[in-house]
Short mmCIF file of C-alpha atoms in Angstrom, two decimals:
data_model
loop_
_atom_site.label_atom_id
_atom_site.label_comp_id
_atom_site.label_asym_id
_atom_site.label_seq_id
_atom_site.Cartn_x
_atom_site.Cartn_y
_atom_site.Cartn_z
CA GLU A 845 106.25 116.90 96.46
CA VAL A 846 104.05 114.02 95.53
CA GLN A 847 102.42 112.50 98.48
CA LEU A 848 99.72 109.43 99.53
CA VAL A 849 98.06 108.82 101.98
CA GLU A 850 96.02 105.67 102.60
CA SER A 851 93.80 105.58 105.35
CA GLY A 852 90.54 103.45 106.34
CA GLY A 853 92.16 100.29 106.91
CA GLY A 854 91.31 98.00 109.96
CA LEU A 855 89.39 94.88 111.58
CA VAL A 856 86.53 93.75 109.29
CA GLN A 857 84.50 90.30 109.39
CA PRO A 858 84.56 87.88 106.61
CA GLY A 859 81.70 88.56 104.08
CA ARG A 860 81.54 92.10 105.01
CA SER A 861 82.66 95.19 102.76
CA LEU A 862 85.43 98.09 103.43
CA THR A 863 86.24 101.35 101.81
CA LEU A 864 90.05 102.51 101.64
CA SER A 865 90.94 105.58 100.21
CA CYS A 866 94.12 107.36 98.53
CA THR A 867 94.30 111.17 99.25
CA ALA A 868 96.97 112.45 96.55
CA SER A 869 98.58 115.97 96.82
CA GLY A 870 101.45 117.55 94.80
CA PHE A 871 100.05 116.56 91.17
CA THR A 872 97.57 116.82 88.63
CA PHE A 873 95.42 114.02 90.04
CA GLY A 874 93.12 113.70 87.21
CA ASP A 875 95.21 113.39 84.34
CA SER A 876 97.36 110.55 86.53
CA ALA A 877 96.19 106.88 86.44
CA MET A 878 96.36 105.28 90.21
CA SER A 879 96.74 101.75 92.03
CA TRP A 880 96.09 99.21 94.59
CA VAL A 881 98.92 96.36 95.62
CA ARG A 882 99.04 95.16 98.76
CA GLN A 883 101.25 92.52 100.43
CA ALA A 884 100.15 90.21 103.26
CA PRO A 885 102.16 89.57 106.08
CA GLY A 886 105.38 88.09 105.29
CA GLU A 887 104.57 87.68 101.72
CA GLY A 888 105.59 89.31 98.67
CA LEU A 889 103.62 92.10 96.91
CA GLU A 890 100.64 91.28 95.27
CA TRP A 891 98.96 93.91 92.10
CA VAL A 892 95.27 94.82 93.01
CA GLY A 893 94.48 96.50 90.36
CA PHE A 894 94.51 100.23 88.51
CA ILE A 895 92.56 102.76 87.53
CA ARG A 896 92.90 105.15 84.35
CA SER A 897 92.78 108.67 84.20
CA LYS A 898 89.45 109.88 82.52
CA THR A 899 91.20 111.31 79.43
CA TYR A 900 91.83 107.42 78.83
CA SER A 901 88.77 106.20 79.56
CA GLY A 902 89.10 105.92 83.43
CA THR A 903 88.39 102.16 83.29
CA ALA A 904 89.49 100.02 85.74
CA ASP A 905 91.53 96.53 85.31
CA TYR A 906 91.61 93.90 88.37
CA ALA A 907 93.93 91.40 89.35
CA ALA A 908 91.71 87.63 89.30
CA SER A 909 91.96 87.23 92.93
CA VAL A 910 89.86 90.61 93.65
CA LYS A 911 87.96 90.67 90.15
CA GLY A 912 83.97 90.73 90.60
CA ARG A 913 84.63 91.76 95.03
CA PHE A 914 86.87 95.04 94.69
CA THR A 915 86.06 98.22 92.80
CA ILE A 916 88.68 101.00 91.98
CA SER A 917 86.80 104.79 92.01
CA ARG A 918 88.25 108.29 91.59
CA ASP A 919 87.03 111.83 92.60
CA ASP A 920 89.11 113.91 91.17
CA SER A 921 87.69 116.81 92.08
CA LYS A 922 89.09 115.87 95.53
CA SER A 923 91.74 114.08 94.45
CA ILE A 924 91.24 110.75 96.15
CA ALA A 925 91.25 107.68 94.97
CA TYR A 926 89.38 104.72 96.46
CA LEU A 927 89.14 100.86 97.11
CA GLN A 928 85.94 99.20 97.92
CA MET A 929 86.19 96.10 98.80
CA ASN A 930 83.26 93.49 99.22
CA SER A 931 82.71 89.98 100.46
CA LEU A 932 86.23 89.82 102.44
CA LYS A 933 87.98 87.38 102.86
CA ALA A 934 91.00 86.24 105.65
CA GLU A 935 93.31 85.95 102.43
CA ASP A 936 92.47 89.58 101.53
CA THR A 937 94.61 90.54 105.36
CA ALA A 938 97.12 92.96 104.04
CA VAL A 939 98.94 96.00 103.97
CA TYR A 940 97.34 97.64 100.94
CA TYR A 941 99.28 100.22 99.16
CA CYS A 942 98.30 102.90 96.21
CA SER A 943 100.49 104.15 93.62
CA LYS A 944 100.37 106.75 91.42
CA VAL A 945 100.89 105.52 88.04
CA ILE A 946 102.50 107.26 85.16
CA ARG A 947 101.41 106.51 81.28
CA THR A 948 104.45 105.87 78.32
CA TRP A 949 103.61 104.66 75.05
CA GLY A 950 100.16 103.27 76.14
CA LYS A 951 102.18 101.30 79.07
CA TYR A 952 101.53 102.13 82.82
CA TYR A 953 104.47 101.85 85.56
CA PHE A 954 104.72 102.92 88.81
CA GLU A 955 106.08 106.10 90.41
CA THR A 956 105.06 106.75 94.07
CA TRP A 957 103.96 104.35 96.63
CA GLY A 958 101.90 105.96 99.60
CA GLN A 959 103.04 104.34 103.38
CA GLY A 960 100.11 101.32 103.56
CA THR A 961 97.03 100.51 105.43
CA LEU A 962 96.24 97.29 107.39
CA VAL A 963 93.33 95.76 106.41
CA THR A 964 92.77 92.49 108.82
CA VAL A 965 89.75 90.21 108.14
CA SER A 966 89.04 88.25 111.23
CA SER A 967 86.11 86.79 112.97
CA ASP B 1451 99.18 85.37 83.52
CA ILE B 1452 102.72 86.02 82.90
CA GLN B 1453 104.57 84.70 86.04
CA MET B 1454 107.92 86.26 87.05
CA THR B 1455 111.04 84.02 88.88
CA GLN B 1456 113.71 85.71 90.57
CA SER B 1457 116.87 84.32 91.46
CA PRO B 1458 118.49 83.30 93.97
CA SER B 1459 115.90 84.82 96.94
CA SER B 1460 118.14 85.47 99.05
CA LEU B 1461 121.71 86.27 99.09
CA SER B 1462 124.92 87.26 101.57
CA ALA B 1463 126.80 90.14 100.86
CA SER B 1464 129.47 92.62 102.16
CA VAL B 1465 129.44 96.34 101.88
CA GLY B 1466 131.04 97.39 98.38
CA ASP B 1467 130.31 93.98 96.91
CA ARG B 1468 129.01 94.34 93.40
CA VAL B 1469 125.13 92.51 93.73
CA THR B 1470 123.48 90.80 90.32
CA ILE B 1471 119.48 90.33 90.77
CA THR B 1472 118.08 88.38 87.80
CA CYS B 1473 114.53 88.18 86.88
CA ARG B 1474 112.94 85.90 84.12
CA ALA B 1475 109.47 86.40 82.59
CA SER B 1476 107.72 83.43 81.43
CA GLN B 1477 107.04 84.75 78.02
CA GLY B 1478 108.74 87.94 76.30
CA ILE B 1479 107.54 91.24 78.10
CA SER B 1480 110.06 93.55 75.33
CA ASN B 1481 111.78 96.14 78.26
CA TYR B 1482 108.21 96.40 80.16
CA LEU B 1483 109.91 95.37 83.92
CA ALA B 1484 110.08 97.52 86.89
CA TRP B 1485 112.55 97.25 89.70
CA PHE B 1486 111.17 97.90 93.33
CA GLN B 1487 113.07 98.32 96.90
CA GLN B 1488 111.60 97.31 100.07
CA LYS B 1489 113.02 97.56 103.52
CA PRO B 1490 111.14 95.75 106.59
CA GLY B 1491 107.77 97.86 107.74
CA ARG B 1492 108.64 100.29 104.84
CA ALA B 1493 106.56 100.83 101.56
CA PRO B 1494 108.14 100.01 98.36
CA LYS B 1495 110.40 102.47 96.72
CA SER B 1496 110.85 102.53 92.53
CA LEU B 1497 113.72 102.16 91.31
CA ILE B 1498 113.56 101.25 87.85
CA TYR B 1499 111.35 101.30 84.95
CA ALA B 1500 111.44 100.42 80.96
CA ALA B 1501 114.40 97.75 81.96
CA SER B 1502 116.59 99.94 82.24
CA SER B 1503 115.81 103.92 83.42
CA LEU B 1504 116.34 105.48 86.88
CA GLN B 1505 113.60 106.69 88.46
CA SER B 1506 114.39 110.08 89.64
CA GLY B 1507 116.54 110.19 92.50
CA VAL B 1508 118.04 106.99 92.47
CA PRO B 1509 121.89 106.64 92.97
CA SER B 1510 123.32 105.61 89.87
CA ARG B 1511 124.99 102.64 91.62
CA PHE B 1512 121.57 100.97 90.58
CA SER B 1513 120.90 99.82 86.85
CA GLY B 1514 119.23 97.38 85.03
CA SER B 1515 119.40 95.39 82.01
CA GLY B 1516 117.53 92.96 79.40
CA SER B 1517 114.67 92.37 77.19
CA GLY B 1518 112.40 89.58 76.41
CA THR B 1519 112.44 87.43 78.97
CA ASP B 1520 115.74 88.06 81.11
CA PHE B 1521 116.60 91.00 82.96
CA THR B 1522 118.70 91.90 85.73
CA LEU B 1523 119.49 94.48 88.51
CA THR B 1524 122.91 95.38 89.43
CA ILE B 1525 124.00 97.25 92.46
CA SER B 1526 127.65 98.19 91.80
CA SER B 1527 128.68 99.29 94.91
CA LEU B 1528 126.40 97.88 97.87
CA GLN B 1529 126.21 100.40 100.20
CA PRO B 1530 124.61 99.99 103.99
CA GLU B 1531 121.39 101.54 103.20
CA ASP B 1532 121.10 98.77 100.26
CA PHE B 1533 120.07 96.32 102.35
CA ALA B 1534 116.37 95.02 101.67
CA THR B 1535 114.11 93.20 99.38
CA TYR B 1536 113.58 93.69 95.91
CA TYR B 1537 111.43 93.39 93.60
CA CYS B 1538 110.66 92.88 89.43
CA GLN B 1539 107.58 93.60 87.87
CA GLN B 1540 106.26 93.23 84.24
CA TYR B 1541 103.61 95.46 83.14
CA SER B 1542 103.33 94.22 79.77
CA ASP B 1543 99.77 93.35 79.89
CA TYR B 1544 97.25 94.58 82.02
CA LEU B 1545 97.43 92.20 84.47
CA TRP B 1546 100.83 93.25 86.52
CA THR B 1547 102.35 90.56 88.16
CA PHE B 1548 105.44 90.64 90.86
CA GLY B 1549 108.35 88.32 91.26
CA GLN B 1550 108.26 87.00 94.67
CA GLY B 1551 111.29 88.93 95.89
CA THR B 1552 115.47 88.91 96.27
CA LYS B 1553 116.68 89.78 100.13
CA VAL B 1554 119.93 91.02 100.02
CA GLU B 1555 121.47 90.49 103.46
CA ILE B 1556 124.70 91.61 105.31
CA LYS B 1557 127.32 89.11 105.36
#
């Protein structure tokens, strides 16, 4: 069974940094792309970014709202995807979900989601 | 960015009703369209990818259709566990975007 468990959320002051982890099990992590999606309180879903598997370059793409501040990385030996968040703003307050992403015909789509971790940016 | 617009924003329906939700893309996205279900306080659940393909384990009362710019999610016979918010999402380019959501409530 595919399982994704996010961790690392909490209260952080504006301008500070925080790193989230997504620990995966039940599938060959190194073969999969992974993505992060967030949801501000009472709002809809917002894609944050995703990272390809090393077979397909291992590079990442980001939403404009976080590009330059957030970095997605992966440790295939530990089956963990990371979301490093720098220069945090109040508007980054959200539940952050990681997702296993399926690649088919050069396109990627979401499959399984973690339960999410709450990040609150406030002084 | 490709904008995704869902309609309606909310609807009220009864158990057993046929429910249809529409999603429109601001430009053509072929069939690179997914649908998700989210219940309050819970993570999203993937329902459909490639506009009409059901994810594993999703009941057959859910179906999707469309191509290009106009898509629909249909629930053929609404069940109590289907009351939730539904989102569409395009993955045609690498700036993935979601619709604003459609809340399905009990009438």
